[in-house]
Amino acid sequence: NVAWEAGWQDLKDHFARFGRVSFADVARDRDTGRSLGRGIVRFDDEASARRAIVYGNGTVFMGREINVREDRMGRGGHPPPPDGGGAGFFAPMPMPSS
């Protein structure tokens, strides 16, 4: 779960420890502009993205533990990288409801 008050810069700053972030965004409802509690981060290289998955998963971001996974389908609201690899998309996603 990404904190509701988190912005793209917060997300970028959190993930910069794993490598150069080329893009970060927090998903928002297009009608209300409210955060959907998830975001997407793109890195300049695959090694940085892999580090983010391995070492970023389960970290605390703005008071909430986040899940980090690869967004292979481009469901983060942005198209996948045109080269089909390289940076990739990686996203902290909300925890499933129980």
PDB file of C-alpha atoms in Angstrom:
ATOM      1  CA  ASN A   1       0.000   0.000   0.000  1.00  0.00           C
ATOM      2  CA  VAL A   2       1.410   3.332  -1.027  1.00  0.00           C
ATOM      3  CA  ALA A   3       0.439   6.048   1.448  1.00  0.00           C
ATOM      4  CA  TRP A   4      -2.436   8.189   0.176  1.00  0.00           C
ATOM      5  CA  GLU A   5      -0.407  11.391   0.578  1.00  0.00           C
ATOM      6  CA  ALA A   6       2.583  10.060  -1.419  1.00  0.00           C
ATOM      7  CA  GLY A   7       3.511  11.835  -4.627  1.00  0.00           C
ATOM      8  CA  TRP A   8       5.695  10.858  -7.543  1.00  0.00           C
ATOM      9  CA  GLN A   9       8.747  12.610  -6.074  1.00  0.00           C
ATOM     10  CA  ASP A  10       8.381  10.682  -2.800  1.00  0.00           C
ATOM     11  CA  LEU A  11       8.248   7.430  -4.756  1.00  0.00           C
ATOM     12  CA  LYS A  12      11.266   8.404  -6.849  1.00  0.00           C
ATOM     13  CA  ASP A  13      13.280   9.376  -3.768  1.00  0.00           C
ATOM     14  CA  HIS A  14      12.459   6.085  -2.021  1.00  0.00           C
ATOM     15  CA  PHE A  15      13.536   3.953  -4.979  1.00  0.00           C
ATOM     16  CA  ALA A  16      16.630   5.987  -5.934  1.00  0.00           C
ATOM     17  CA  ARG A  17      18.683   3.895  -3.486  1.00  0.00           C
ATOM     18  CA  PHE A  18      18.429   0.989  -5.945  1.00  0.00           C
ATOM     19  CA  GLY A  19      19.549   2.859  -9.051  1.00  0.00           C
ATOM     20  CA  ARG A  20      18.694   5.709 -11.370  1.00  0.00           C
ATOM     21  CA  VAL A  21      14.939   6.202 -11.587  1.00  0.00           C
ATOM     22  CA  SER A  22      13.847   7.451 -15.007  1.00  0.00           C
ATOM     23  CA  PHE A  23      10.130   7.662 -14.193  1.00  0.00           C
ATOM     24  CA  ALA A  24       7.905   7.476 -11.122  1.00  0.00           C
ATOM     25  CA  ASP A  25       4.196   8.097 -10.724  1.00  0.00           C
ATOM     26  CA  VAL A  26       1.398   7.466  -8.266  1.00  0.00           C
ATOM     27  CA  ALA A  27      -1.780   6.054  -9.820  1.00  0.00           C
ATOM     28  CA  ARG A  28      -4.747   8.387  -9.361  1.00  0.00           C
ATOM     29  CA  ASP A  29      -8.453   8.144 -10.070  1.00  0.00           C
ATOM     30  CA  ARG A  30      -8.978  10.086 -13.276  1.00  0.00           C
ATOM     31  CA  ASP A  31     -12.283  11.574 -12.097  1.00  0.00           C
ATOM     32  CA  THR A  32     -11.409  12.561  -8.526  1.00  0.00           C
ATOM     33  CA  GLY A  33      -7.614  12.802  -8.674  1.00  0.00           C
ATOM     34  CA  ARG A  34      -7.391  10.765  -5.457  1.00  0.00           C
ATOM     35  CA  SER A  35      -4.548   8.304  -5.043  1.00  0.00           C
ATOM     36  CA  LEU A  36      -5.348   4.663  -5.795  1.00  0.00           C
ATOM     37  CA  GLY A  37      -2.708   3.525  -3.287  1.00  0.00           C
ATOM     38  CA  ARG A  38      -0.254   2.187  -5.847  1.00  0.00           C
ATOM     39  CA  GLY A  39       2.492   3.530  -8.035  1.00  0.00           C
ATOM     40  CA  ILE A  40       4.919   2.690 -10.769  1.00  0.00           C
ATOM     41  CA  VAL A  41       8.671   3.208 -11.058  1.00  0.00           C
ATOM     42  CA  ARG A  42      10.870   2.786 -14.129  1.00  0.00           C
ATOM     43  CA  PHE A  43      14.644   2.415 -13.843  1.00  0.00           C
ATOM     44  CA  ASP A  44      17.335   3.185 -16.390  1.00  0.00           C
ATOM     45  CA  ASP A  45      18.603  -0.405 -16.302  1.00  0.00           C
ATOM     46  CA  GLU A  46      17.308  -3.846 -15.489  1.00  0.00           C
ATOM     47  CA  ALA A  47      19.875  -4.498 -12.733  1.00  0.00           C
ATOM     48  CA  SER A  48      18.535  -1.531 -10.729  1.00  0.00           C
ATOM     49  CA  ALA A  49      14.986  -2.733 -11.236  1.00  0.00           C
ATOM     50  CA  ARG A  50      15.903  -6.212 -10.013  1.00  0.00           C
ATOM     51  CA  ARG A  51      17.567  -4.719  -6.924  1.00  0.00           C
ATOM     52  CA  ALA A  52      14.376  -2.784  -6.222  1.00  0.00           C
ATOM     53  CA  ILE A  53      12.327  -5.979  -6.364  1.00  0.00           C
ATOM     54  CA  VAL A  54      14.710  -7.998  -4.195  1.00  0.00           C
ATOM     55  CA  TYR A  55      15.597  -5.339  -1.620  1.00  0.00           C
ATOM     56  CA  GLY A  56      12.626  -2.964  -1.868  1.00  0.00           C
ATOM     57  CA  ASN A  57       9.882  -5.521  -1.352  1.00  0.00           C
ATOM     58  CA  GLY A  58       8.656  -5.299   2.226  1.00  0.00           C
ATOM     59  CA  THR A  59      10.321  -1.953   2.906  1.00  0.00           C
ATOM     60  CA  VAL A  60       8.480   0.778   4.738  1.00  0.00           C
ATOM     61  CA  PHE A  61       7.546   3.743   2.581  1.00  0.00           C
ATOM     62  CA  MET A  62       5.888   6.700   4.296  1.00  0.00           C
ATOM     63  CA  GLY A  63       4.772   4.489   7.183  1.00  0.00           C
ATOM     64  CA  ARG A  64       3.447   1.575   5.131  1.00  0.00           C
ATOM     65  CA  GLU A  65       5.038  -1.704   4.128  1.00  0.00           C
ATOM     66  CA  ILE A  66       4.967  -2.062   0.357  1.00  0.00           C
ATOM     67  CA  ASN A  67       5.018  -4.940  -2.103  1.00  0.00           C
ATOM     68  CA  VAL A  68       7.322  -4.481  -5.082  1.00  0.00           C
ATOM     69  CA  ARG A  69       6.918  -6.546  -8.222  1.00  0.00           C
ATOM     70  CA  GLU A  70       7.519  -6.357 -11.926  1.00  0.00           C
ATOM     71  CA  ASP A  71       4.622  -4.925 -13.906  1.00  0.00           C
ATOM     72  CA  ARG A  72       4.946  -7.134 -16.977  1.00  0.00           C
ATOM     73  CA  MET A  73       1.590  -6.155 -18.460  1.00  0.00           C
ATOM     74  CA  GLY A  74       1.994  -2.388 -18.309  1.00  0.00           C
ATOM     75  CA  ARG A  75      -1.060  -2.164 -16.054  1.00  0.00           C
ATOM     76  CA  GLY A  76       0.423   0.716 -14.107  1.00  0.00           C
ATOM     77  CA  GLY A  77      -1.347   3.070 -16.471  1.00  0.00           C
ATOM     78  CA  HIS A  78       1.652   3.505 -18.742  1.00  0.00           C
ATOM     79  CA  PRO A  79       2.791   1.480 -21.749  1.00  0.00           C
ATOM     80  CA  PRO A  80       5.643  -0.981 -21.324  1.00  0.00           C
ATOM     81  CA  PRO A  81       9.094   0.105 -22.540  1.00  0.00           C
ATOM     82  CA  PRO A  82       9.285   0.094 -26.358  1.00  0.00           C
ATOM     83  CA  ASP A  83      12.349  -2.172 -26.404  1.00  0.00           C
ATOM     84  CA  GLY A  84      10.516  -4.852 -24.405  1.00  0.00           C
ATOM     85  CA  GLY A  85      13.244  -4.979 -21.769  1.00  0.00           C
ATOM     86  CA  GLY A  86      15.913  -2.756 -20.359  1.00  0.00           C
ATOM     87  CA  ALA A  87      14.365  -0.581 -17.709  1.00  0.00           C
ATOM     88  CA  GLY A  88      11.074  -2.392 -17.295  1.00  0.00           C
ATOM     89  CA  PHE A  89       8.248  -1.259 -15.070  1.00  0.00           C
ATOM     90  CA  PHE A  90       8.244  -2.035 -11.395  1.00  0.00           C
ATOM     91  CA  ALA A  91       5.506  -1.070  -9.043  1.00  0.00           C
ATOM     92  CA  PRO A  92       4.659  -1.028  -5.385  1.00  0.00           C
ATOM     93  CA  MET A  93       1.209  -2.512  -5.378  1.00  0.00           C
ATOM     94  CA  PRO A  94      -1.460  -2.653  -2.689  1.00  0.00           C
ATOM     95  CA  MET A  95      -1.647  -5.701  -0.452  1.00  0.00           C
ATOM     96  CA  PRO A  96      -4.611  -7.975  -1.223  1.00  0.00           C
ATOM     97  CA  SER A  97      -7.613  -7.418   1.041  1.00  0.00           C
ATOM     98  CA  SER A  98      -8.340 -10.181   3.486  1.00  0.00           C
TER      99      SER A  98
END
